[in-house]
PDB file of C-alpha atoms in Angstrom:
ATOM      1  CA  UNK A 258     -54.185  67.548-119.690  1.00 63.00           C
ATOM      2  CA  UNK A 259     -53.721  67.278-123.643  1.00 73.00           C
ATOM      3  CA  UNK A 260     -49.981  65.898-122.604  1.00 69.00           C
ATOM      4  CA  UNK A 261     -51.972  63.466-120.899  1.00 67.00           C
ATOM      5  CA  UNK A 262     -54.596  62.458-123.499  1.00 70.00           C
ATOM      6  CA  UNK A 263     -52.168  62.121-125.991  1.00 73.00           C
ATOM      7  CA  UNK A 264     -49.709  60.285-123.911  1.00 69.00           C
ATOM      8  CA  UNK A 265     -52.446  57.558-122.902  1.00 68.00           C
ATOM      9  CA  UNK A 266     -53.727  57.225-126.808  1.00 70.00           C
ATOM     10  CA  UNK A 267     -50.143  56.060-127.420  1.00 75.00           C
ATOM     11  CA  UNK A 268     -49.094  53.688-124.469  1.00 84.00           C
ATOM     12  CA  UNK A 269     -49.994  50.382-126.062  1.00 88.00           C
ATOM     13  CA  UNK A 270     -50.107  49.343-122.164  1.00 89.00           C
ATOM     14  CA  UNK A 271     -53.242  51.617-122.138  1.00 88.00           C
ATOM     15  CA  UNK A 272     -54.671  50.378-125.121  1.00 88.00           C
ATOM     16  CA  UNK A 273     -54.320  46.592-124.884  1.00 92.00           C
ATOM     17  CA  UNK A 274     -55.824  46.986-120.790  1.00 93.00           C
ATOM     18  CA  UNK A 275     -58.687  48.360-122.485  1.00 92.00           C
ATOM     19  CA  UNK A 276     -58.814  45.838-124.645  1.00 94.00           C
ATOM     20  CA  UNK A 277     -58.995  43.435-122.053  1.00 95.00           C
ATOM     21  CA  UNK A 278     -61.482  44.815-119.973  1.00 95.00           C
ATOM     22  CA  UNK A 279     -63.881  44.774-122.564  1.00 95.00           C
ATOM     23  CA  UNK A 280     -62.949  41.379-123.247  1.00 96.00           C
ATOM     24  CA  UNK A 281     -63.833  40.296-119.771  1.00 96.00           C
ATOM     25  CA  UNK A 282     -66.703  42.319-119.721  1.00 96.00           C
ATOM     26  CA  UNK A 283     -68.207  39.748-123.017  1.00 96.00           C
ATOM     27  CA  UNK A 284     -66.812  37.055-120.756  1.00 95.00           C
ATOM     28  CA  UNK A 285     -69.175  38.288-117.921  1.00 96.00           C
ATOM     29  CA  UNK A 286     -72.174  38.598-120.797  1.00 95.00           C
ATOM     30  CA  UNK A 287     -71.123  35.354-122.050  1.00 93.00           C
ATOM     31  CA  UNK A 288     -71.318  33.797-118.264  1.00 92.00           C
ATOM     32  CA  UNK A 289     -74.394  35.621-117.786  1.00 91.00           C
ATOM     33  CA  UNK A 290     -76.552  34.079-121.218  1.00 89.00           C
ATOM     34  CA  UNK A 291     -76.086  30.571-119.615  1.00 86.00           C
ATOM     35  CA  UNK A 292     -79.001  31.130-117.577  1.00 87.00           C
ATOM     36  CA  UNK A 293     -81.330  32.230-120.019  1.00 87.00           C
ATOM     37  CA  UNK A 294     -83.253  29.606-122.482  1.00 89.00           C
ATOM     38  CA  UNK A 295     -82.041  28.991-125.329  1.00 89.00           C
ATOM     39  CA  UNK A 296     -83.928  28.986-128.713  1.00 92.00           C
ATOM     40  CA  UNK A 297     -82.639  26.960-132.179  1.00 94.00           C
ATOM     41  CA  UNK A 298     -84.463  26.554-135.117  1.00 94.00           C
ATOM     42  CA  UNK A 299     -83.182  23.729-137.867  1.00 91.00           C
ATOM     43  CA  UNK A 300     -84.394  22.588-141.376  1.00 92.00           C
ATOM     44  CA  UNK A 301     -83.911  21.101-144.884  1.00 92.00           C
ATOM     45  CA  UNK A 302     -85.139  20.401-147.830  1.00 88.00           C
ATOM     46  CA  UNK A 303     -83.608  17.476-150.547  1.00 86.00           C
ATOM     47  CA  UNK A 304     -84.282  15.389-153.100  1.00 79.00           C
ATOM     48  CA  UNK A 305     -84.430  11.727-153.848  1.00 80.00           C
ATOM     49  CA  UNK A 306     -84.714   9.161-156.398  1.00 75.00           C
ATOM     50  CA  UNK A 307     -82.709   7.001-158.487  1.00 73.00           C
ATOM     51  CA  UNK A 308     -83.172   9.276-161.588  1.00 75.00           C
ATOM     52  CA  UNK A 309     -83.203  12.642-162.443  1.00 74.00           C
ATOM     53  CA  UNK A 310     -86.496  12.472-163.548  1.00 75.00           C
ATOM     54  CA  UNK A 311     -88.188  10.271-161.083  1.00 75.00           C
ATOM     55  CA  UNK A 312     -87.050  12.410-157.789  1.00 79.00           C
ATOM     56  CA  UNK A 313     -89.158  12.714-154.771  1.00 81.00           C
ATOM     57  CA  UNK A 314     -88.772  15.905-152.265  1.00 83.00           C
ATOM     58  CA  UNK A 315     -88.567  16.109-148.936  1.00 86.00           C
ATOM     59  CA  UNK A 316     -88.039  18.758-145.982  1.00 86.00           C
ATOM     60  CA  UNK A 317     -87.504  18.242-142.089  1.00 90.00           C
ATOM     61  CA  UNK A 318     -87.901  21.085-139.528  1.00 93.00           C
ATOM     62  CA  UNK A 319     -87.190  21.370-136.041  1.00 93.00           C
ATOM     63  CA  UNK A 320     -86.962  23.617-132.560  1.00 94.00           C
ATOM     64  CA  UNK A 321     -85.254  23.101-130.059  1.00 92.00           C
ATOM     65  CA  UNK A 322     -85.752  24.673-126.872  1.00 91.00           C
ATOM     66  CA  UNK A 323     -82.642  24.454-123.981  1.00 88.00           C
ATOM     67  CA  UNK A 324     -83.770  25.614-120.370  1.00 87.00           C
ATOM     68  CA  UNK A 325     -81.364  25.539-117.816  1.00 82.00           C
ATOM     69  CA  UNK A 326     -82.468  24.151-114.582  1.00 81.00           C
ATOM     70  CA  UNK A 327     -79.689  23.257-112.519  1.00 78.00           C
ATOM     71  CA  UNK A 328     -75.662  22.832-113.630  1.00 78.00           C
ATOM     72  CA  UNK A 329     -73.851  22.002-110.331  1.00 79.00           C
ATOM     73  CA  UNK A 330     -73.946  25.723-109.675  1.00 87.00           C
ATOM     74  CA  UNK A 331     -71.239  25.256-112.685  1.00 89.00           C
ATOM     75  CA  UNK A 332     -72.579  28.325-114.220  1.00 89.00           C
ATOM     76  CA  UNK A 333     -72.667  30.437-111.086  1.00 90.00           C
ATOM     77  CA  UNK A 334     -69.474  29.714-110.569  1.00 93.00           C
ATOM     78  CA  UNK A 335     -68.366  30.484-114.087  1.00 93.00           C
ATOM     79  CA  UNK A 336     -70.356  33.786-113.491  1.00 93.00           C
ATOM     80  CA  UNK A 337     -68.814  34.727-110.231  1.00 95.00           C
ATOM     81  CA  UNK A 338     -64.932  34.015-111.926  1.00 95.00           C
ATOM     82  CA  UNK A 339     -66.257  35.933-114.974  1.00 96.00           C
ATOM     83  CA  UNK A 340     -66.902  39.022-112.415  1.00 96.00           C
ATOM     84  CA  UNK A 341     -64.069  39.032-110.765  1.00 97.00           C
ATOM     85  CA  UNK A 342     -61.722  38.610-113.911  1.00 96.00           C
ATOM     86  CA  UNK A 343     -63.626  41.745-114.819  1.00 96.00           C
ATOM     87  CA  UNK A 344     -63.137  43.500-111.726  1.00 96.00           C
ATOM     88  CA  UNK A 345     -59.527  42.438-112.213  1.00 96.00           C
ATOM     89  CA  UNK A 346     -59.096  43.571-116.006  1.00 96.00           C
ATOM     90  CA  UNK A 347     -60.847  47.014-114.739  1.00 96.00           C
ATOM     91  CA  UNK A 348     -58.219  47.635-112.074  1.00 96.00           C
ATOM     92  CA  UNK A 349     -54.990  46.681-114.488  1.00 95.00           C
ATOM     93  CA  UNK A 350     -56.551  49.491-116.766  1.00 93.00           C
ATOM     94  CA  UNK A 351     -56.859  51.819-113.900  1.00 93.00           C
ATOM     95  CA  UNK A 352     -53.377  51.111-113.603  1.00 94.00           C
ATOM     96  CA  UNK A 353     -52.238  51.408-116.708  1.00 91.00           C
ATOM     97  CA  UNK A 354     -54.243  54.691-116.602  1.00 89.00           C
ATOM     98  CA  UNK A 355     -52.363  55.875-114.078  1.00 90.00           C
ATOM     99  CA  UNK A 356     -48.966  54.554-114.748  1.00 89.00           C
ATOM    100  CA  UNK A 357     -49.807  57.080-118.017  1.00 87.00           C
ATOM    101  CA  UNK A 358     -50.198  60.075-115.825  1.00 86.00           C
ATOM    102  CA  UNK A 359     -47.147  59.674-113.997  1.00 89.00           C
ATOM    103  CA  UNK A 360     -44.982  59.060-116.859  1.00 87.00           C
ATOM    104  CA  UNK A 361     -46.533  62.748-118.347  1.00 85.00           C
ATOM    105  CA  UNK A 362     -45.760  63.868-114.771  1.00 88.00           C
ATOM    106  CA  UNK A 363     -42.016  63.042-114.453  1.00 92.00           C
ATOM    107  CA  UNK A 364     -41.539  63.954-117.406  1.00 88.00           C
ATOM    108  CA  UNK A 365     -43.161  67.479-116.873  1.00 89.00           C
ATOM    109  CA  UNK A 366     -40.791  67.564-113.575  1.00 94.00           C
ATOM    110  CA  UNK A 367     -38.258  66.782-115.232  1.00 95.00           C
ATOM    111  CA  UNK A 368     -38.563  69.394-118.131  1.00 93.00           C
ATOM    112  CA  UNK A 369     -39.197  71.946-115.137  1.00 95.00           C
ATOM    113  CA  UNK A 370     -35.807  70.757-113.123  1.00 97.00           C
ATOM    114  CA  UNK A 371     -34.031  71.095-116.518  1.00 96.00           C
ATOM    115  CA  UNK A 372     -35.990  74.888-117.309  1.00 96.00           C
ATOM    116  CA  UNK A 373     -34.808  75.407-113.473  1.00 97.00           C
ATOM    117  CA  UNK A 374     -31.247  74.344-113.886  1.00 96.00           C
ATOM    118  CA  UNK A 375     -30.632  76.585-116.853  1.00 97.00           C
ATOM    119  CA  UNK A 376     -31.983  79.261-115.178  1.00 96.00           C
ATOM    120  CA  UNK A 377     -29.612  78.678-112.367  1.00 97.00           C
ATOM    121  CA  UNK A 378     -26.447  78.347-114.787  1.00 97.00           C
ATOM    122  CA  UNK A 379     -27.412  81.534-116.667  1.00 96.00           C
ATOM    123  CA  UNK A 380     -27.617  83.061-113.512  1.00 96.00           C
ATOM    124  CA  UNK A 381     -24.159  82.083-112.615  1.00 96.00           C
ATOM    125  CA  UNK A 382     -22.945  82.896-115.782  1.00 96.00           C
ATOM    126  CA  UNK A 383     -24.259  86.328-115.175  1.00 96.00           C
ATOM    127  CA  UNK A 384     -22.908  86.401-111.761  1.00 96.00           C
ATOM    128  CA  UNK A 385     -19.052  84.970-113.744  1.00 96.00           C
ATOM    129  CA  UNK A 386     -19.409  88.445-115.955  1.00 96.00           C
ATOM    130  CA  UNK A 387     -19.941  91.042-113.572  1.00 95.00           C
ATOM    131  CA  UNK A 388     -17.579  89.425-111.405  1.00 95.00           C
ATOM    132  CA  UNK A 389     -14.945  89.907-114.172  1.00 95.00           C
ATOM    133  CA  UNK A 390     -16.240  93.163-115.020  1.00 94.00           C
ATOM    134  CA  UNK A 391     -15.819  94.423-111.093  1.00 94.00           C
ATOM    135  CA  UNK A 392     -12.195  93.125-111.412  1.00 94.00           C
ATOM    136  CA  UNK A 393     -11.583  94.717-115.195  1.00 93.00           C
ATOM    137  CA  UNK A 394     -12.796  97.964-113.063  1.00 91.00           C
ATOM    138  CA  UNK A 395     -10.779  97.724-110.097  1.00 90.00           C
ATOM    139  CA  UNK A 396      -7.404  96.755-111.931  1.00 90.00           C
ATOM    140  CA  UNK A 397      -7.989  99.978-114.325  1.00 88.00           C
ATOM    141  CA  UNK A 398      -8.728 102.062-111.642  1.00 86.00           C
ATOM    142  CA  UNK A 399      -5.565 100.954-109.418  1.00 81.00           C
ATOM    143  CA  UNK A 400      -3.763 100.942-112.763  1.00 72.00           C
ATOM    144  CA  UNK A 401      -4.332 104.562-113.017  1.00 68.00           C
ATOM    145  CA  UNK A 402      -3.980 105.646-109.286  1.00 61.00           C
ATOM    146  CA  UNK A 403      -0.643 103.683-109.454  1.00 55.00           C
ATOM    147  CA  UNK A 404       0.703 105.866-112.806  1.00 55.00           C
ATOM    148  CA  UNK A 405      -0.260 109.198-110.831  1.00 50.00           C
ATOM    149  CA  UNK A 406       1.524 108.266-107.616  1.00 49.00           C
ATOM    150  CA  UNK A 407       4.755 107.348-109.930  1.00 48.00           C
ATOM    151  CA  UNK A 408       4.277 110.820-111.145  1.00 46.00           C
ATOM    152  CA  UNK A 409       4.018 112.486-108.292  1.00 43.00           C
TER     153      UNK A 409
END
């Protein structure tokens, strides 16, 4: 499992689907403020006159207040492909998730195939060795058995 972790911290696949779902997510919160009122407050202040000395102030100040009524069901639809894009973005990193895993798994296969095959070819080896050993043994023994029947 810390194979894993560590493997999905540093897939940049991982990272920038992540990236993107949250981005669609603020898409979806973006979609979603357009039917709420909206609220903007405005003023200023200046000066005027022809001289320094002989200058007049004034301000201005002002609300404005936005309610959203009806769009063409513009925003609902905006909403809805907001959603889905987000649906979308959260199954592309559940991909990406998984495309991780698999990687850490082949590659754990493969380290076990590779654990297995040198297992196997130190087995042989083994196998090579007493083989030669058996024969060593055999030709010493009919080496000597042939010396005493010369003898005899």
């Amino acid at each position: 499992i810390a194979l894993y972790l560590a493997h999905r911290a540093l897939k940049p696949e991982v990272a920038l689907a992540r990236q993107q779902e949250q981005l669609a997510a603020a898409a979806v919160d973006a979609a979603r403020a357009a039917f709420l009122p909206q609220v903007a407050v405005h003023g200023g202040w200046e000066l005027n006159g022809g001289s320094w000395n002989s200058r007049s102030s004034s301000w201005v100040a002002g609300a404005v207040v936005r309610i959203n009524v009806f769009h063409g069901f513009a925003d609902k639809a905006r909403l809805a492909e907001a959603r889905e894009q987000a649906t979308r973005r959260a199954l592309e990193k559940d991909k990406a998730e998984t495309m991780a895993r698999l990687d850490v798994q082949i590659a754990i296969a493969r380290l076990e195939a590779a654990l297995a095959s040198e297992a196997v070819g130190r087995a042989a080896a083994d196998r090579a060795r007493e083989s030669r050993r058996i024969i060593r043994d055999r030709r010493a023994v009919s080496g000597d058995c042939g010396s005493a029947g010369s003898r005899a």
